[in-house]
Coordinates of C-alpha atoms in Angstrom, one line a residue:
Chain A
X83 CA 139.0 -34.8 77.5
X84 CA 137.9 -36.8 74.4
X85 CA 138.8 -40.5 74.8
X86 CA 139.3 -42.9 72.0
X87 CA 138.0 -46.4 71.6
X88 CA 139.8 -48.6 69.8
X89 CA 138.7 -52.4 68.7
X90 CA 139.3 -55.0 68.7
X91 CA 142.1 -55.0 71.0
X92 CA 143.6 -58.4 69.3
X93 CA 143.0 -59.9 66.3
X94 CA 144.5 -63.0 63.9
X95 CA 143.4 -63.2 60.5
X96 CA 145.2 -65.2 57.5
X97 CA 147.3 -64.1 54.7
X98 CA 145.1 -62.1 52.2
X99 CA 142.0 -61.1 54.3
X100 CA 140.8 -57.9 54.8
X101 CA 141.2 -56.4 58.0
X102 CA 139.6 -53.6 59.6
X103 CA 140.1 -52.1 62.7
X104 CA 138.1 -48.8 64.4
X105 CA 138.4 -46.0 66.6
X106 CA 135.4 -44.1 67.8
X107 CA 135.8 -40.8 69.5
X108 CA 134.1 -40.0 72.5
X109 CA 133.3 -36.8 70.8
X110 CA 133.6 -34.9 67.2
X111 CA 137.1 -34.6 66.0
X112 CA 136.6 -33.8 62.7
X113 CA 138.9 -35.6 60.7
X114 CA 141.7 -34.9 62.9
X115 CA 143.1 -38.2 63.5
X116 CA 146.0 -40.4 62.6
X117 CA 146.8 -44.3 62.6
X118 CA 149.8 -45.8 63.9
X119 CA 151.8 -49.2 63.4
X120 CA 154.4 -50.4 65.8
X121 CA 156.1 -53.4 65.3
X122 CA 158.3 -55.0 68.3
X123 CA 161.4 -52.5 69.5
X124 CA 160.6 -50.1 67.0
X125 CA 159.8 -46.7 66.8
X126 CA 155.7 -46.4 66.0
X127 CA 155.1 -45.3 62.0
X128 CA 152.6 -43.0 60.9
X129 CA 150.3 -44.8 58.4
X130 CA 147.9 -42.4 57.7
X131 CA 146.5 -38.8 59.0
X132 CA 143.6 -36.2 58.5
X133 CA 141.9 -39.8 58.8
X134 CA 142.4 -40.6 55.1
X135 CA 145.6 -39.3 54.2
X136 CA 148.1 -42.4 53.3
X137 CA 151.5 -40.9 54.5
X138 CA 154.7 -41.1 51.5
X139 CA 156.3 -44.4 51.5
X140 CA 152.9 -46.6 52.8
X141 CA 151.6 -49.6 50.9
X142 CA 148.4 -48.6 48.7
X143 CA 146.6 -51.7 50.8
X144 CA 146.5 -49.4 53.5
X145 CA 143.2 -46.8 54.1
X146 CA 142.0 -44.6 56.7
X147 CA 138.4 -43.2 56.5
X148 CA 135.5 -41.6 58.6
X149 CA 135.1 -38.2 60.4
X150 CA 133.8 -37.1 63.3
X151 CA 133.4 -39.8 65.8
X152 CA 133.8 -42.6 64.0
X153 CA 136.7 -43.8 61.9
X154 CA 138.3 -47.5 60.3
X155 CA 141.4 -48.3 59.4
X156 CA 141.6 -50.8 56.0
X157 CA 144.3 -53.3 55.4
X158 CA 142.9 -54.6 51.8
X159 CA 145.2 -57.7 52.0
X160 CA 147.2 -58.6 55.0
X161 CA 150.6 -59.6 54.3
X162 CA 152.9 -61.2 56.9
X163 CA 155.2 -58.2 57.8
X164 CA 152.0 -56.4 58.9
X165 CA 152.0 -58.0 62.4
X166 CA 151.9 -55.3 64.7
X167 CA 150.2 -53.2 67.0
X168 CA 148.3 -50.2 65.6
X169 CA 147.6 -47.0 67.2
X170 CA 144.8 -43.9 66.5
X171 CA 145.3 -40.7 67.9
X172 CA 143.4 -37.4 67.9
X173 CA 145.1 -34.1 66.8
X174 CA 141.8 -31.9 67.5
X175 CA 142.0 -30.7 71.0
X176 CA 144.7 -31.1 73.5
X177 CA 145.1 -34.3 75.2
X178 CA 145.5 -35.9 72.1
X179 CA 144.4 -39.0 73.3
X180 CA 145.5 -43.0 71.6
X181 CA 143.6 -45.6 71.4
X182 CA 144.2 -48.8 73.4
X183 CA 145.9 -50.1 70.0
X184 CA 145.0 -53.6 68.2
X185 CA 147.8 -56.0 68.4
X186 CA 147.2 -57.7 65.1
X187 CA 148.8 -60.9 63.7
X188 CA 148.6 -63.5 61.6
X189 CA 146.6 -67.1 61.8
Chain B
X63 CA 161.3 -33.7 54.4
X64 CA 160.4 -33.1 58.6
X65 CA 162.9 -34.4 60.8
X66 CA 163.1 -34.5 64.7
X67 CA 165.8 -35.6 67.0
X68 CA 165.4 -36.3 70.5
X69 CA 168.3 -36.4 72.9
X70 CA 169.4 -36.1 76.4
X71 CA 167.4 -39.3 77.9
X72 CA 169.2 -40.6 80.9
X73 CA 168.8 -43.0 83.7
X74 CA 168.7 -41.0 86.9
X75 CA 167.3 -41.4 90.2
X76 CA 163.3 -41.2 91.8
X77 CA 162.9 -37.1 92.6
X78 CA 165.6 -36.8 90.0
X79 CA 165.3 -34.1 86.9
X80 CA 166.2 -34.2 83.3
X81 CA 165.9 -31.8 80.1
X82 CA 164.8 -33.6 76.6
X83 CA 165.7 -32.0 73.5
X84 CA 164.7 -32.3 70.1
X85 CA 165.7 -30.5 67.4
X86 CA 163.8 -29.9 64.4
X87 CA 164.3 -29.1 60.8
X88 CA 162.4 -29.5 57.2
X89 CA 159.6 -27.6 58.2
X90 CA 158.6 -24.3 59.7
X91 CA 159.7 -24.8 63.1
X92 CA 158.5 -21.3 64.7
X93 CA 155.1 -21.7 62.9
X94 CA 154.8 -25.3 64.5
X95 CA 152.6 -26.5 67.7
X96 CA 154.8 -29.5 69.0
X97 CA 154.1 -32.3 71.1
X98 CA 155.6 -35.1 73.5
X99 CA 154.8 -38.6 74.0
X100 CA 156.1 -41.3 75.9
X101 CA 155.5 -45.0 75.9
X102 CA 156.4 -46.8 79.1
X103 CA 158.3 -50.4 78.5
X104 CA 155.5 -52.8 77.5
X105 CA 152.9 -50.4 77.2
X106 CA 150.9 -47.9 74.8
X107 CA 151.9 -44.8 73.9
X108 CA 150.5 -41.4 75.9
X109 CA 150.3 -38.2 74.8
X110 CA 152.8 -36.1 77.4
X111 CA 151.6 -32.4 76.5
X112 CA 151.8 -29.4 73.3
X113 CA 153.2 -26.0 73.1
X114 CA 151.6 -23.9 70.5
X115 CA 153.4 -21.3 68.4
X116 CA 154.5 -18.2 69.9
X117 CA 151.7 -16.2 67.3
X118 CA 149.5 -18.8 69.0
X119 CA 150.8 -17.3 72.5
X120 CA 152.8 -19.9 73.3
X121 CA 150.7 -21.5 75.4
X122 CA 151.0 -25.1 77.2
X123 CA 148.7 -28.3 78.0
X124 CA 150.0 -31.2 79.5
X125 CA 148.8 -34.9 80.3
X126 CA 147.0 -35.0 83.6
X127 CA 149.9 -37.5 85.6
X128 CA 152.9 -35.1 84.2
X129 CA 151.2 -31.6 85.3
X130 CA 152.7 -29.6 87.8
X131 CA 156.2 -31.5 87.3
X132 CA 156.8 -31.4 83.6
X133 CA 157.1 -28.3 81.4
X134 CA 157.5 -28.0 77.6
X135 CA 159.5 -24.9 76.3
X136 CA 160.9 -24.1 73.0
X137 CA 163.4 -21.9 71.6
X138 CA 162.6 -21.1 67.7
X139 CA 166.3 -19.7 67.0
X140 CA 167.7 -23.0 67.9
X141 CA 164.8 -24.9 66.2
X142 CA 164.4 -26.8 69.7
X143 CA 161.9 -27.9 71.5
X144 CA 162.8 -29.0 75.4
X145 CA 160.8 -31.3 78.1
X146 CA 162.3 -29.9 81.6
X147 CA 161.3 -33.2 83.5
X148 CA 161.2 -32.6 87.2
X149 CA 160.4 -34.6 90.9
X150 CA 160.7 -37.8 88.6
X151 CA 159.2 -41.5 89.3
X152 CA 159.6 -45.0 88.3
X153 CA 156.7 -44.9 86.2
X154 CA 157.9 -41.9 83.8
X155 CA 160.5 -44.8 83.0
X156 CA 159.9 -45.0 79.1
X157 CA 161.1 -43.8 75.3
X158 CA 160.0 -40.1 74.6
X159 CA 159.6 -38.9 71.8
X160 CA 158.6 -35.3 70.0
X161 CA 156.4 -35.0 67.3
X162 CA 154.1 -32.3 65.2
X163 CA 150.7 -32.6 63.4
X164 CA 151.3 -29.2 61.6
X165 CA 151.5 -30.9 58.2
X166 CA 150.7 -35.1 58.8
X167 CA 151.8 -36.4 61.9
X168 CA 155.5 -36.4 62.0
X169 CA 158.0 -38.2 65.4
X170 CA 161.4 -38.4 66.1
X171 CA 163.1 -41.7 67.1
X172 CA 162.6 -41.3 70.4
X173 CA 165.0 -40.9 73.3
X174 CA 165.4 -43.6 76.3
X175 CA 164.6 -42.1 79.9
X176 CA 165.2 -44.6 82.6
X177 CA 163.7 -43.8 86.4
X178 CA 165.1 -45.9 88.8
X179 CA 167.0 -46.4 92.4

């Protein structure tokens, strides 16, 4: 099985900054991976997949990159309604394992 | 655009059984491998098992505390895929949903199954 490492597992940062937030495979993946955001009671978003690919309908300050085993997720400049967790998950062989997930909010 | 809808989540009983279903449409449903997850109340989500396409032969993997008492089936004329949950515990307690990675990652809104006495 390929486990995912996700870190940090929490994280507060102020309006505006740039965040980042990575997941390293245990293995290669290729670039078969996707990002997650959950906010509280609600179903979990896809963000991004194919580790780069910004899904319709996501804010441009969003961005996924890396392949293989290591891969970030970019917030260019947090805004408040980001608070969340955020999930990565590998597609490239079955279990498609998650990351831990960041719980991410704001200082 | 992909859409998924889960249904049939239920509260029922330790050693209990229930079927999931979610139906799917916007895509090519046949030609899709399809997936469960679940996320337990409070916690992170975990990949429940897959069912490849039936040119892929149809074949099955599940998450290591579900094997041997879940299976995943799917019925291309209805666009369905089911979860046939059986010898159930406290700790399958959580939302389910169904989701596909054919093209992007795409999930239902999940469907509530409650485990308890």
């Amino acid at each position: 099985d390929i486990q995912m490492t996700q870190s940090p597992s929490s994280l507060s940062a102020s309006v505006g900054d740039r965040v980042t937030i990575t997941c390293r495979a245990s293995q290669g993946i290729s670039n078969y991976l996707a990002w997650y955001q959950q906010k509280p009671g609600k179903v979990p978003k896809v963000l991004i997949y194919t580790a780069s690919t910004l899904e319709s309908g996501v804010p441009s300050r969003f961005s996924g990159s890396g392949s293989g085993t290591d891969f970030t997720l970019t917030i260019s400049s947090l805004q408040p309604e980001d608070v969340a967790t955020y999930y990565c998950q590998e597609y490239n062989s079955a279990p498609y394992n998650f990351g831990q997930g960041t719980k991410l909010d704001i200082k | 655009d992909v859409q998924l809808v889960e249904s049939g989540g239920d509260l029922v009983k330790p050693g209990g059984s229930l079927r999931l279903s979610c139906a799917g449409s916007g895509f090519s449903f046949s030609r899709a491998w399809m997936s469960w997850v679940r996320q337990a109340p409070g916690e992170g989500l975990e990949w429940v098992g897959r069912i490849k396409s039936k040119t892929d032969g149809e074949t099955t993997d599940y998450a290591a505390p579900v094997k041997g008492r879940f299976i995943i089936s799917r019925d291309d004329s209805r666009n369905t895929l089911y979860l046939q949950m059986n010898s159930l515990k406290t700790e399958d307690t959580g939302v389910y949903y169904c989701a596909t990675y054919t093209s992007g990652a795409s999930w239902g809104q999940g469907t509530l199954v409650t485990v308890s006495s």
